[in-house]
PDB file of C-alpha atoms in Angstrom:
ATOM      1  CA  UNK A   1       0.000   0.000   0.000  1.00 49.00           C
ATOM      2  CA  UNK A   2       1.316   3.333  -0.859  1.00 57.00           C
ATOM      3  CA  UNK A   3       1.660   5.318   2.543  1.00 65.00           C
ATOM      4  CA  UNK A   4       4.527   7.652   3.965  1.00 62.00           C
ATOM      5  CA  UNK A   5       5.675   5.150   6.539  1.00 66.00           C
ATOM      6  CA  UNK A   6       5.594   2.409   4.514  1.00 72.00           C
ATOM      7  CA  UNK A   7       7.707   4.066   1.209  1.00 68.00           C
ATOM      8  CA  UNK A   8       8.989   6.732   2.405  1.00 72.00           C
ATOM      9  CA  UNK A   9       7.989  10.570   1.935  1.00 73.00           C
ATOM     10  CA  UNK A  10       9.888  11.251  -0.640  1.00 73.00           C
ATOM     11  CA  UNK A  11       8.698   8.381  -2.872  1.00 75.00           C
ATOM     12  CA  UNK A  12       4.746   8.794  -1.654  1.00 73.00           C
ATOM     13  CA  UNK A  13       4.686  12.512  -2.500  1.00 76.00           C
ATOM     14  CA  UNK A  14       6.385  12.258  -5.654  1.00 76.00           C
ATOM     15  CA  UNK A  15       3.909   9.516  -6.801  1.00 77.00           C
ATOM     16  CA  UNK A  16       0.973  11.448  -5.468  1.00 77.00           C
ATOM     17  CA  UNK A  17       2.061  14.308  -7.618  1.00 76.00           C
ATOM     18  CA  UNK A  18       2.446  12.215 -10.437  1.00 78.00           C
ATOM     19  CA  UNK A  19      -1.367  10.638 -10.082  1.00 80.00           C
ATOM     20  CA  UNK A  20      -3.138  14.399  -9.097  1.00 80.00           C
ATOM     21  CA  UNK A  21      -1.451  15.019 -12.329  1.00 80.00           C
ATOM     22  CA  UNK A  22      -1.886  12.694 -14.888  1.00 82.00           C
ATOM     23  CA  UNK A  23      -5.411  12.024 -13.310  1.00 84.00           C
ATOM     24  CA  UNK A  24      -6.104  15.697 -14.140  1.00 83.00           C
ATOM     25  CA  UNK A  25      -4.599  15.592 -17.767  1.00 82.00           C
ATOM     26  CA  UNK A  26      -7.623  12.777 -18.444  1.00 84.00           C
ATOM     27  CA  UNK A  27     -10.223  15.369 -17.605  1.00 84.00           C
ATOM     28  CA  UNK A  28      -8.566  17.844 -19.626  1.00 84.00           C
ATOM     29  CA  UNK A  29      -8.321  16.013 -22.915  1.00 82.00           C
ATOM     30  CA  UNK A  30     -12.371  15.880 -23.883  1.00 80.00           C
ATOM     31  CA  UNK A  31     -11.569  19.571 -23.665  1.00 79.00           C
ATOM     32  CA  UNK A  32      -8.799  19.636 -25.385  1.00 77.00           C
ATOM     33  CA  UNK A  33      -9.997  17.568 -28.618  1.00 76.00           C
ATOM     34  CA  UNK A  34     -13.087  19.837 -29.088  1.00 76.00           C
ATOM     35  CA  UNK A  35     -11.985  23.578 -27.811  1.00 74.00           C
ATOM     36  CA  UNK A  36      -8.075  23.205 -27.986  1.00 74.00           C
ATOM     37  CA  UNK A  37      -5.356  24.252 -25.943  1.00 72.00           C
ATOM     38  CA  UNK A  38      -6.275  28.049 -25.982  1.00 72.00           C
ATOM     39  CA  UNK A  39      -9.212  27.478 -24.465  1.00 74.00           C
ATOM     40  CA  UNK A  40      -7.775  26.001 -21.325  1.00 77.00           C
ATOM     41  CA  UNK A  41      -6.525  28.103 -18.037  1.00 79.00           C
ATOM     42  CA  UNK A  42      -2.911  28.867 -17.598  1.00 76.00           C
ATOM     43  CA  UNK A  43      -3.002  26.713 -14.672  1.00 78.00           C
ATOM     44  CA  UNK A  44      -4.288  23.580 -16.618  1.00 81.00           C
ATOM     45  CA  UNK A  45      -2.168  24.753 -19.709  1.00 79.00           C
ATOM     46  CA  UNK A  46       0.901  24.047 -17.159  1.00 78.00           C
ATOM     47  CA  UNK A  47      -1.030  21.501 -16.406  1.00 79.00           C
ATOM     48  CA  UNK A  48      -0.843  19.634 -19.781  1.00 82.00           C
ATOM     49  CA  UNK A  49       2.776  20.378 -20.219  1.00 79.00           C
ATOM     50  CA  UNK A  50       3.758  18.616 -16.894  1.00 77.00           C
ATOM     51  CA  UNK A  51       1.775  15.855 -17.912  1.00 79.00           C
ATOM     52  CA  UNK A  52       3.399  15.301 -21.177  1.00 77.00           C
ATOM     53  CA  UNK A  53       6.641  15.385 -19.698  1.00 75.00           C
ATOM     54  CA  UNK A  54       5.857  13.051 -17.161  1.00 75.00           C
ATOM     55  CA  UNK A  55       4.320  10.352 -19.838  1.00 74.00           C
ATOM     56  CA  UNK A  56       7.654  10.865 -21.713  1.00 70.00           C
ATOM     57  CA  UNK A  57       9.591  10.196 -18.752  1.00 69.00           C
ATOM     58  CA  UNK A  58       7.424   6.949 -17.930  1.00 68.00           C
ATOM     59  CA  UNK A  59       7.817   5.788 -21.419  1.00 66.00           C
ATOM     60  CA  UNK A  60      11.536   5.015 -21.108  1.00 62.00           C
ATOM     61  CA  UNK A  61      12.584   1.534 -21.465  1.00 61.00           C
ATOM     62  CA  UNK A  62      12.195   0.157 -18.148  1.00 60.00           C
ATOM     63  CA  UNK A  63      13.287  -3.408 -17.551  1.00 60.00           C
ATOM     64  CA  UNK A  64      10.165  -4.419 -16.272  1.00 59.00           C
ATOM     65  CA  UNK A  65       8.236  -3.645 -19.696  1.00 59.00           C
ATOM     66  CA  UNK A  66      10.394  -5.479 -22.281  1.00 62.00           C
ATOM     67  CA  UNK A  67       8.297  -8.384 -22.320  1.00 63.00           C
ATOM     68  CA  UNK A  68       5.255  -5.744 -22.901  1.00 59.00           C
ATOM     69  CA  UNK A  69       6.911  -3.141 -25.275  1.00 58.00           C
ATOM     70  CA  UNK A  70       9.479  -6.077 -27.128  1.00 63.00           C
ATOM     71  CA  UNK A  71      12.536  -3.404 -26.816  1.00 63.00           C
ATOM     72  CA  UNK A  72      15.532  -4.139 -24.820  1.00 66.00           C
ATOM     73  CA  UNK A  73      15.136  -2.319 -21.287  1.00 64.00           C
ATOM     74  CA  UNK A  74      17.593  -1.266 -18.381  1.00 66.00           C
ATOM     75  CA  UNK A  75      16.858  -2.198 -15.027  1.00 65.00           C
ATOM     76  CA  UNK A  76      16.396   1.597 -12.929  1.00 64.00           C
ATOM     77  CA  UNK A  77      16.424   1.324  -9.188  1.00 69.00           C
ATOM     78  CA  UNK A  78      13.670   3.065  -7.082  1.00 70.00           C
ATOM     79  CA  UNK A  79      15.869   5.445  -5.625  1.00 74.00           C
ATOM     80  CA  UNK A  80      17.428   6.620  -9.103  1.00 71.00           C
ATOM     81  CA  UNK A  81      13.464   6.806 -10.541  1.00 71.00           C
ATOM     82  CA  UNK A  82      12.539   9.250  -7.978  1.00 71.00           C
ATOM     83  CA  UNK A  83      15.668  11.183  -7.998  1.00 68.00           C
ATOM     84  CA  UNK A  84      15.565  11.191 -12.080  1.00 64.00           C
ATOM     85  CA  UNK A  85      11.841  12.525 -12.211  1.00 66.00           C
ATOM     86  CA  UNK A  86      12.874  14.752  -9.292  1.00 63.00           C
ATOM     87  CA  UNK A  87      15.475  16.456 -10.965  1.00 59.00           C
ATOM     88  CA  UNK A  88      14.209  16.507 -14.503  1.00 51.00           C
ATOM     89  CA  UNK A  89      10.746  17.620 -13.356  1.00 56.00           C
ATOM     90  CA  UNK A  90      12.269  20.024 -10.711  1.00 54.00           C
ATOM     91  CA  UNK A  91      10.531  19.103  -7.691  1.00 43.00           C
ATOM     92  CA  UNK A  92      11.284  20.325  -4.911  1.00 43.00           C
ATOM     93  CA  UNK A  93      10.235  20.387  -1.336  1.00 42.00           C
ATOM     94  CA  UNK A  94       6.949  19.189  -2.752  1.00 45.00           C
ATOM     95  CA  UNK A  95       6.842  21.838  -5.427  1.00 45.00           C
ATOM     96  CA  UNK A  96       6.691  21.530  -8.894  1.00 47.00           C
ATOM     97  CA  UNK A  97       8.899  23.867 -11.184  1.00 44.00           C
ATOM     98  CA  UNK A  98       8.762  24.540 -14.372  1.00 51.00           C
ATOM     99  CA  UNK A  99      10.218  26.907 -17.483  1.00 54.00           C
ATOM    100  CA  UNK A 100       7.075  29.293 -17.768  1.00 68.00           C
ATOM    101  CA  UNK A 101       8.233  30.627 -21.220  1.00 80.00           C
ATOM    102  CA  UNK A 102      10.149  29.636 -24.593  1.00 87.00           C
ATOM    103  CA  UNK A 103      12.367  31.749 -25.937  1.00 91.00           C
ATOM    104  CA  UNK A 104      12.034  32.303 -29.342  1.00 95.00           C
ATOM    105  CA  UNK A 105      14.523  33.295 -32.219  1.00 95.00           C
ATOM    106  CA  UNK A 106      13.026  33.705 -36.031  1.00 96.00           C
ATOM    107  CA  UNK A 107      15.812  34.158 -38.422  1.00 95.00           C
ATOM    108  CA  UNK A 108      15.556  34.750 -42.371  1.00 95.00           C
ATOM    109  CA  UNK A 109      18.723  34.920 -44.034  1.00 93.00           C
ATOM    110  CA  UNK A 110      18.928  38.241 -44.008  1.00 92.00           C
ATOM    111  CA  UNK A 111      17.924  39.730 -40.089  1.00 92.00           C
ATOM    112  CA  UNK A 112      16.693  38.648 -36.773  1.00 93.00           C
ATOM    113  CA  UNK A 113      13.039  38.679 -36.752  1.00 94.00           C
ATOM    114  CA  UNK A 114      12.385  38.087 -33.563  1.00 95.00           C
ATOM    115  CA  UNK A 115      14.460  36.708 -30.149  1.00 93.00           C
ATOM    116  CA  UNK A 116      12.379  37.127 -26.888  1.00 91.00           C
ATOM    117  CA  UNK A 117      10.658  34.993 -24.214  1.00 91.00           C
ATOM    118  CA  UNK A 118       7.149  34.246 -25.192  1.00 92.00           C
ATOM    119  CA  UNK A 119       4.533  31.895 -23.722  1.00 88.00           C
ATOM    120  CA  UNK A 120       3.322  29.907 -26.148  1.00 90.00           C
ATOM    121  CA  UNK A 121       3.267  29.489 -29.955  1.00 92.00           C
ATOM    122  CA  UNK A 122       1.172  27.985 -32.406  1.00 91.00           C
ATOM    123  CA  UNK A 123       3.557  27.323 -35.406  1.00 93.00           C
ATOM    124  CA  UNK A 124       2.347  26.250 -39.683  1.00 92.00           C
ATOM    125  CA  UNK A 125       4.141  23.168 -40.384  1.00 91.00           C
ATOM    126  CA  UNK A 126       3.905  21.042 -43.349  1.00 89.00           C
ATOM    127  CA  UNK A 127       1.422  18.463 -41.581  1.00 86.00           C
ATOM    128  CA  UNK A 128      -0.468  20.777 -40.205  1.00 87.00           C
ATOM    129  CA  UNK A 129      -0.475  23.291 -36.835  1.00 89.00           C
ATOM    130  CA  UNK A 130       1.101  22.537 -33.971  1.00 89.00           C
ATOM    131  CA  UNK A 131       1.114  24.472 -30.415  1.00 88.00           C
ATOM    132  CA  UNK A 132       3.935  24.725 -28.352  1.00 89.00           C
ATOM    133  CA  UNK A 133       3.901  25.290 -24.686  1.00 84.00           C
ATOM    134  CA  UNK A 134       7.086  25.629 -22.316  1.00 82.00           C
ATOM    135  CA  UNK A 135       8.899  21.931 -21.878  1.00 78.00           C
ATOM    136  CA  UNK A 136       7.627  20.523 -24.907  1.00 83.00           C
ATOM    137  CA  UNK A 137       9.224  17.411 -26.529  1.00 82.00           C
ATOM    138  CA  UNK A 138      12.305  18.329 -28.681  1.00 87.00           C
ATOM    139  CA  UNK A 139      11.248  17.964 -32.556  1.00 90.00           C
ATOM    140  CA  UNK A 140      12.504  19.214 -35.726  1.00 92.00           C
ATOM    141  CA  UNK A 141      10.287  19.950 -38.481  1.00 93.00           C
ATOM    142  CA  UNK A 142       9.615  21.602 -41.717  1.00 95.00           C
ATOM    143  CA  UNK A 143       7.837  25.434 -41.725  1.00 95.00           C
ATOM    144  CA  UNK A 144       5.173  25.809 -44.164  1.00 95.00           C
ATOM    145  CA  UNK A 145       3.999  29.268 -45.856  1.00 95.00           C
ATOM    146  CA  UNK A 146       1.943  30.082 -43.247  1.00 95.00           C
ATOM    147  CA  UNK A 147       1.014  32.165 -39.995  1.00 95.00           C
ATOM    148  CA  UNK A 148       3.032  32.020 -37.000  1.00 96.00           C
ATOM    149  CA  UNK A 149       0.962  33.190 -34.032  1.00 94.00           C
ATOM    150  CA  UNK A 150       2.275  33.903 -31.227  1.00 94.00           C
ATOM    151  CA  UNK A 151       1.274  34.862 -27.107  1.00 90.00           C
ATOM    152  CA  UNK A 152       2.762  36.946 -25.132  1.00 88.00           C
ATOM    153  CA  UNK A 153       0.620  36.912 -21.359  1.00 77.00           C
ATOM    154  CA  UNK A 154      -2.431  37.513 -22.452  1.00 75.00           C
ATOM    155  CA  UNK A 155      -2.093  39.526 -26.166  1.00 85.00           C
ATOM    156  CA  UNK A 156      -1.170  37.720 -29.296  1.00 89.00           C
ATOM    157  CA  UNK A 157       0.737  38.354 -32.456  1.00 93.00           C
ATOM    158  CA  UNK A 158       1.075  37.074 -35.717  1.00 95.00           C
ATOM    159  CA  UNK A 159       3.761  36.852 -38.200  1.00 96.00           C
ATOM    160  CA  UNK A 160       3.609  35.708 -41.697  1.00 96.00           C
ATOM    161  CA  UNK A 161       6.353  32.915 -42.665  1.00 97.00           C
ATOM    162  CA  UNK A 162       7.306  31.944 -46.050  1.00 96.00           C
ATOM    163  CA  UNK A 163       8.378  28.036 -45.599  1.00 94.00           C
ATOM    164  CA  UNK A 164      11.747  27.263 -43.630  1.00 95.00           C
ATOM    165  CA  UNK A 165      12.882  25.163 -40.568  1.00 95.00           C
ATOM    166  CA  UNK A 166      11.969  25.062 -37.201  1.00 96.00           C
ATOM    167  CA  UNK A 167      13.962  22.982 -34.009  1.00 94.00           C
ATOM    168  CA  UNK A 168      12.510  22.919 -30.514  1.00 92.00           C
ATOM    169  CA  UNK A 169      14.255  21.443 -27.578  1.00 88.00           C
ATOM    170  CA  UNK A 170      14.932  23.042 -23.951  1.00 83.00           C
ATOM    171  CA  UNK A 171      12.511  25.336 -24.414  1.00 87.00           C
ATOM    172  CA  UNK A 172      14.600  26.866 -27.053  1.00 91.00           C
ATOM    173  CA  UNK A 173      12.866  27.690 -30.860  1.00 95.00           C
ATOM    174  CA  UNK A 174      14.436  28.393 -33.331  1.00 95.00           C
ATOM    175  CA  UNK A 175      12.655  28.825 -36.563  1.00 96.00           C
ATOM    176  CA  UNK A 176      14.709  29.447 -39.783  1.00 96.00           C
ATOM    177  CA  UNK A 177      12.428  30.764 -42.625  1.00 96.00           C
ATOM    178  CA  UNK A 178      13.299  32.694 -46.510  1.00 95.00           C
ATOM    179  CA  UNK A 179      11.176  35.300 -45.002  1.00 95.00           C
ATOM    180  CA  UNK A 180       9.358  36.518 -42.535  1.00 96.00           C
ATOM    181  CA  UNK A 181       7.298  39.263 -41.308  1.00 95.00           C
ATOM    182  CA  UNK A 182       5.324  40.773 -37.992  1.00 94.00           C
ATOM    183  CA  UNK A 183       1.312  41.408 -38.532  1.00 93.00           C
ATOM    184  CA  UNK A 184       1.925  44.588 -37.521  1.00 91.00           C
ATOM    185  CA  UNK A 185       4.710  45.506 -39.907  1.00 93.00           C
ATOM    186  CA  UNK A 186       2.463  44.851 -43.358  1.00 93.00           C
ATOM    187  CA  UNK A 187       0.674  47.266 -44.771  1.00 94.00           C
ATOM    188  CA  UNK A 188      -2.367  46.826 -45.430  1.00 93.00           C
ATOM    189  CA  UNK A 189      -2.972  48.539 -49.224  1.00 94.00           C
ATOM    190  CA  UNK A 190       0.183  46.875 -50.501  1.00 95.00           C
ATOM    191  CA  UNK A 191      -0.775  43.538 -48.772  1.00 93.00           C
ATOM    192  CA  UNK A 192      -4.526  43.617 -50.694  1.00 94.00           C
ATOM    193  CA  UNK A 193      -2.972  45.004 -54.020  1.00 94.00           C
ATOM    194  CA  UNK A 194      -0.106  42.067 -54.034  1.00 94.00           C
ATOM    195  CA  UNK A 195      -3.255  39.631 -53.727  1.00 94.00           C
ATOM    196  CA  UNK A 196      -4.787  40.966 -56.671  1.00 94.00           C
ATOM    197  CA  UNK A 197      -1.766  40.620 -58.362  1.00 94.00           C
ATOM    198  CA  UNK A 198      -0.704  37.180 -57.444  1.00 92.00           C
ATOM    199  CA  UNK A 199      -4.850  36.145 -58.259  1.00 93.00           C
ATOM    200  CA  UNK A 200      -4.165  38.239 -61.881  1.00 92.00           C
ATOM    201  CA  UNK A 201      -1.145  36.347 -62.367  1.00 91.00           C
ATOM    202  CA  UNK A 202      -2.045  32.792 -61.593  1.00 90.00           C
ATOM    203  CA  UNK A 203      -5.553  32.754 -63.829  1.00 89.00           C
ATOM    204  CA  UNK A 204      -2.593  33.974 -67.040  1.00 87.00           C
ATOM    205  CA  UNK A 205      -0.191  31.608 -65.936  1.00 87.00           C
ATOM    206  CA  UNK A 206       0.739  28.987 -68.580  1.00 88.00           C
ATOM    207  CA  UNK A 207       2.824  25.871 -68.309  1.00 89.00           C
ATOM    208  CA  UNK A 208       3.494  23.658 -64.957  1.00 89.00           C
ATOM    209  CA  UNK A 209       5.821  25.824 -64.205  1.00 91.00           C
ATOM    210  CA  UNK A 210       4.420  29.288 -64.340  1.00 90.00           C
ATOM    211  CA  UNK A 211       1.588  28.230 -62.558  1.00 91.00           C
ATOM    212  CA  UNK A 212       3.480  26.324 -59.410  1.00 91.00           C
ATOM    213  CA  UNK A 213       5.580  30.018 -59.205  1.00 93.00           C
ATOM    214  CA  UNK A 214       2.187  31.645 -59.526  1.00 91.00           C
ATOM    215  CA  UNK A 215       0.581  29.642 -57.294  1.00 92.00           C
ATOM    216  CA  UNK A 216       3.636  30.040 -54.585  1.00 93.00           C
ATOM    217  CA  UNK A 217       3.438  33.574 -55.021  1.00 93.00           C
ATOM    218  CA  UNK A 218      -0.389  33.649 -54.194  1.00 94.00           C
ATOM    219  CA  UNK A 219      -0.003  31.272 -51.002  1.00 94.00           C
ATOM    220  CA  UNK A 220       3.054  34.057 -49.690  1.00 94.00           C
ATOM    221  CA  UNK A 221       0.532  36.952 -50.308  1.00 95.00           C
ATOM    222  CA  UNK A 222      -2.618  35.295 -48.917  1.00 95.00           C
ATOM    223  CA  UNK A 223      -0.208  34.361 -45.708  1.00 95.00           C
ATOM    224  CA  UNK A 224      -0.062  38.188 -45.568  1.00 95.00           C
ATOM    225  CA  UNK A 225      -3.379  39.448 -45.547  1.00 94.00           C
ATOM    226  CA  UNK A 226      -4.651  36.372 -42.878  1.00 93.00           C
ATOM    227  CA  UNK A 227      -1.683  37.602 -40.650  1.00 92.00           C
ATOM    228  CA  UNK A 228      -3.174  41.154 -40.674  1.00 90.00           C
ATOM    229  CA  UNK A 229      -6.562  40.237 -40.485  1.00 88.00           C
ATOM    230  CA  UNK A 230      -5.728  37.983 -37.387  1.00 84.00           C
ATOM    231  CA  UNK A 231      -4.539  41.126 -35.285  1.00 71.00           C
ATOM    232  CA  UNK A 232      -6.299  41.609 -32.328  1.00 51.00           C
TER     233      UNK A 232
END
C-alpha cells in the first residue's frame, strides 16, 4: 500500500504528484480535442505540459516492460526513478517547477526577426499546426507558408512565414524561414494590391511551371493578408 511510513515521503509525495497530475490531464483532454489548448486556463495549460513530460519520462525503457513493449530495457532502481523525475521535473520540497516561457529566435537569411521569451506558440508546419507550450518534446520539423501566431501573457501576435525550418528542444525555438514578417509591420494597401496581383497572375499563368511560381506567389501573399486580419 502506498503510505509515507511504509515508502517513504519522498517516494509517496512524488507519486501522489504524479497521479493528481496525470489524473487531471484525463479530464482535460475531452476539452482539449473539441476547444483546444487556448481554451484552457494557464493553470491547466501548465497543467498539460507537466503531464506530457511526465508520460515521456514513464515511457523510457524500463526493464520491467520489455516483455510488454518487445525493446531491450535497463533495469532503474527506485531510488534513481525518484531522484531522475525529481530532478528533470524540478521538484522540490513538494513543489513543482517549471520553465514558464520559450524563448524564441526567427531568423531569415537576411535579419533577426524576432528573439524574446514568449509563452506559447502555435507554429504552420507542413502536416499541419502545432502548439507549443514551455517543456515541450524536442522535434525538428519543416515550416510551411503560413502564420506564426504567437502569445505573449495575455495579447497575441502574428507573423507571416514563407516556408523554412523550425527545431525545438529546452525550451529553445528556433525557426529558420526565406522570409518573414510581424502582422503589424504589413501594410495593409500593398498587402490587398499584391493579392490581386498574385490572383491576376495565376488565372494567365501557362505551363506547370508558371503556374506552381504563380501559385507560390499567391499562397506568400494570402499568408499576408490572414496575418493582418488575425490582429487583435
Amino acid at each position: 500500500m502506498l503510505q509515507p511510513r511504509i515508502v517513504g515521503e519522498e517516494h509517496y509525495e512524488t507519486a501522489q504528484r504524479v497521479k493528481q497530475t496525470l489524473q487531471r490531464y484525463k479530464e482535460l483532454q475531452d476539452i482539449i480535442a473539441i476547444l483546444g489548448l487556448d481554451e484552457l486556463s494557464e493553470e491547466d495549460r501548465l497543467t498539460v505540459a507537466r503531464a506530457r513530460k511526465i508520460e515521456r519520462f514513464l515511457s523510457q525503457p524500463f526493464f520491467v516492460a520489455e516483455v510488454f513493449t518487445g525493446s531491450p530495457g535497463k533495469y532503474v532502481g527506485l531510488s534513481e526513478t525518484i531522484r531522475g523525475y525529481c530532478e528533470g521535473y524540478k521538484l522540490r520540497n513538494g513543489e513543482q517547477i517549471e520553465a514558464m516561457t520559450l524563448n524564441l529566435c526567427v531568423l531569415t537569411p537576411n535579419r533577426i526577426v524576432w528573439d524574446s521569451e514568449v509563452k506559447e506558440i502555435i507554429l504552420s508546419t507542413n502536416s499541419g499546426q502545432i502548439g507549443i507550450l514551455p517543456n515541450h518534446a524536442p522535434i525538428a520539423t519543416a515550416v510551411d507558408i503560413g502564420i506564426l501566431r504567437i502569445r505573449l501573457t495575455d495579447q497575441w501576435l502574428t507573423m507571416a512565414l514563407m516556408g523554412g525550418f523550425a527545431r525545438i528542444g529546452n525550451n529553445e525555438i528556433t525557426v529558420l524561414v526565406n522570409d518573414a514578417e510581424k502582422g503589424s509591420d504589413i501594410d495593409p494597401q500593398e498587402a490587398q494590391q499584391t493579392l490581386e496581383v498574385a490572383e491576376a497572375n495565376l488565372s494567365k499563368a501557362e505551363g506547370k511551371r508558371q503556374t506552381i511560381e504563380a501559385n507560390l506567389a499567391l499562397r506568400r501573399a494570402r499568408t499576408r493578408v490572414e496575418a493582418l486580419n488575425m490582429i487583435s
